[in-house]
XYZ file of C-alpha atoms in Angstrom:
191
model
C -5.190 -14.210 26.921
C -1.838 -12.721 24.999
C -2.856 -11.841 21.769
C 0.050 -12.771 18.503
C -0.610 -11.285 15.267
C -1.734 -14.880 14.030
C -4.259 -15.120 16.923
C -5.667 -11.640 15.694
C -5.845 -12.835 12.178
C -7.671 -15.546 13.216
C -10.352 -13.784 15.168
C -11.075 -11.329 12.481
C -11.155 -14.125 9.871
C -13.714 -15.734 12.146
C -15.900 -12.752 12.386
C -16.017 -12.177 9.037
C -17.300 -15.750 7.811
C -19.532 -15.043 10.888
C -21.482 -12.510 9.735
C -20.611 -13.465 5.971
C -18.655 -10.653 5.349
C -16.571 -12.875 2.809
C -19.740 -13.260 0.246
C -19.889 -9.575 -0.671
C -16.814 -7.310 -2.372
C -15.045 -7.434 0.746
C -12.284 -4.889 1.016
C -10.298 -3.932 4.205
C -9.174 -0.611 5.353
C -6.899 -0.315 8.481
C -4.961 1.959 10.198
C -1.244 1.779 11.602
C -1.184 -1.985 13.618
C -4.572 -2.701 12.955
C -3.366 -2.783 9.302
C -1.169 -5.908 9.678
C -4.047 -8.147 10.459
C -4.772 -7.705 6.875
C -1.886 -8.323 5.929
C -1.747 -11.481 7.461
C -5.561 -11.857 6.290
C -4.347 -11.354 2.304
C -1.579 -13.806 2.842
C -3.930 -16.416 4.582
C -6.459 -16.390 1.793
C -9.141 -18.420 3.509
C -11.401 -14.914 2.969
C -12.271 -13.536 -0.508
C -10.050 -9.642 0.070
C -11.104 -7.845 -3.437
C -8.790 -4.731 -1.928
C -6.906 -3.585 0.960
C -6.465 0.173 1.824
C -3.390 0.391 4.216
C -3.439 3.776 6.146
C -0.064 4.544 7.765
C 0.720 1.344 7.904
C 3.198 -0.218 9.973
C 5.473 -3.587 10.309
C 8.477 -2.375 9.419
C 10.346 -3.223 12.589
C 13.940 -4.710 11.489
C 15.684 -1.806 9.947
C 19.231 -1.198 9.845
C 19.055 2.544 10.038
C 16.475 4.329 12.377
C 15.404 7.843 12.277
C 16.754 10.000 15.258
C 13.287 10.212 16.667
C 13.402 6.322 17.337
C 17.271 6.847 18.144
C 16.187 9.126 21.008
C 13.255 6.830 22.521
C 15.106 3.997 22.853
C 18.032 6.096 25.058
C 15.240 7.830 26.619
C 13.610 4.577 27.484
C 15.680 2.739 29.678
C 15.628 5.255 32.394
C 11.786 5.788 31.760
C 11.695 2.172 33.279
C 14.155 2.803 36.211
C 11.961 5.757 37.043
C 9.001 4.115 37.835
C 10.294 2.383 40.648
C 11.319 6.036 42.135
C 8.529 7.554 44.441
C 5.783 9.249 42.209
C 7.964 7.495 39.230
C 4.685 5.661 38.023
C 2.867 9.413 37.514
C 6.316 10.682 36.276
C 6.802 8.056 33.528
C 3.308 8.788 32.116
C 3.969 12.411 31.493
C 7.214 11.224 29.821
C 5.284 8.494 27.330
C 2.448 11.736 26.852
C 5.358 13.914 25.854
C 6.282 11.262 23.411
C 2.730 10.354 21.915
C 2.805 7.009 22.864
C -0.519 6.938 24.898
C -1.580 3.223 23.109
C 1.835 1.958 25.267
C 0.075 4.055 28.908
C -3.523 2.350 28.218
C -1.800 -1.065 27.277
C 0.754 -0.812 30.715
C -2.659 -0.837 32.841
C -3.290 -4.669 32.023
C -0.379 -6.807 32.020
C -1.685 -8.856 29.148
C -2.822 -5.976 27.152
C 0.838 -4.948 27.524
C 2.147 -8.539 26.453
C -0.310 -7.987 23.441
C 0.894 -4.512 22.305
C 4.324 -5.716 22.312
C 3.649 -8.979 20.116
C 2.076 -6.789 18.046
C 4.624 -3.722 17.512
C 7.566 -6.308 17.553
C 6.261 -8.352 14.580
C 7.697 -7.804 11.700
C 6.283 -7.994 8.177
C 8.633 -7.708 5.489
C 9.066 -11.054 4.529
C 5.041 -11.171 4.404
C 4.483 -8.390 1.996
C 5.599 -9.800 -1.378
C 3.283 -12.084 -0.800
C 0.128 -10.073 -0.911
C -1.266 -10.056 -4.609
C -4.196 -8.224 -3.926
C -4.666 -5.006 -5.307
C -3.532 -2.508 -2.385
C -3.621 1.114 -1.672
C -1.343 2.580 0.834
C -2.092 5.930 2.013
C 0.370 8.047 3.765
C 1.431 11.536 4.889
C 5.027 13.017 4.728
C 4.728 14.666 8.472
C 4.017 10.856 10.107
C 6.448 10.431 13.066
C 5.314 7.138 13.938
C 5.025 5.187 10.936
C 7.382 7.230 8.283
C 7.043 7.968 4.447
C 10.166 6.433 4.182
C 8.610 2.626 5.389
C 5.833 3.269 3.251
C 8.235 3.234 0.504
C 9.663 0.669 1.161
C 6.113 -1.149 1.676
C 4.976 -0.040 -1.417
C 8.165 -1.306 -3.003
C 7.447 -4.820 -1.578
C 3.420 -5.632 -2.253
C 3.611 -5.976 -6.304
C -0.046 -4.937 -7.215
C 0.361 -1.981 -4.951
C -0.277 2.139 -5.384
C 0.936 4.815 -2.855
C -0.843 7.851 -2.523
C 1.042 10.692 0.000
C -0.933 13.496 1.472
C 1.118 16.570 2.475
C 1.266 17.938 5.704
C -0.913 15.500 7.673
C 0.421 13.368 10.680
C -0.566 9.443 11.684
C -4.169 10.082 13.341
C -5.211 11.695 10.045
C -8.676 9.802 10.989
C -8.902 11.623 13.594
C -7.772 15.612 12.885
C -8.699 15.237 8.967
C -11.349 12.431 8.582
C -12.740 14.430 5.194
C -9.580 14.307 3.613
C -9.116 10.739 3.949
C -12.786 9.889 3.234
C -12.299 11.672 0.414
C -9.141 10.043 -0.503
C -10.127 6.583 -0.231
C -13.421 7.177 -2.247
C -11.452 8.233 -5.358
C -9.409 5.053 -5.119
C -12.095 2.376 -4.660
């Protein structure tokens, strides 16, 4: 099946009352997409949330102004597609999406409704859904993140009310990956 955001929210919710998650001091942490089920989760409220620790979060998909990074992937991308049609244009257009860290979008391509799913998912966007959230919230983000930017988390922070931003300097978006210690560390001191 295609997987929306709503479907995922659902599935998780399920889970949870499942194993009965919901009866102890449930809090959430999430990373990047994975983070926007609990958004939607928060919002729902058929689950107890006592917290929500957002790390390089995204959902900020309808902006006016786009960094040049994005700028440049989205006049890179159109011949990206043309080019796997081209003899070796399938092996061609994986080096390109390596070169451009997007190896979630190379896994997801294998499986036509994986890729239908990774596309509801990064296309969904969330800003009308934040000011909603009145759980308390901690948003943790780093200043050298290309894929979700300090400047969305900003503006994230600026729209969930009962919210606190914490920014850690020179770390990128798989921080929980390449510095799990630090963020450990970092979400321990804000529980």
């Amino acid at each position: 099946d295609v997987y929306t955001m709503n479907i995922y929210r659902d599935t998780v919710e399920a889970f949870i009352k499942e194993l009965s998650l919901d009866s102890w001091w449930l809090t959430l942490i999430w990373h990047s997409n994975g983070w926007a089920i609990s958004t939607k989760l928060a919002v729902n409220k058929n689950i107890d949330i006592k917290k929500l620790f957002l790390i390089g979060s995204a959902g900020i998909r309808n902006k006016k102004s786009t960094s040049l990074k994005r700028k440049v992937y989205k006049t890179i991308l159109f011949p990206a597609k043309i080019i796997k049609n081209l003899p070796g244009g399938k092996t061609l257009r994986i080096l390109f999406y390596k070169a451009i860290s997007w190896q979630d979008y190379i896994k997801a391509e294998q499986n036509p409704l994986l890729k239908k799913t990774f596309l509801n998912i990064i296309h969904t966007d969330l800003q009308e859904v934040f000011p909603k959230i009145d759980i308390k919230t901690d948003l943790i983000r780093w200043d050298h993140d290309t894929y979700t930017t300090l400047s969305d988390g900003k503006l994230i922070h600026s729209l969930i009310r009962n919210s606190r931003l914490t920014i850690l300097k020179w770390e990128k978006h798989w921080i929980h990956l390449q510095n799990p210690e630090l963020l450990t560390k970092t979400i321990l001191k804000n529980i």
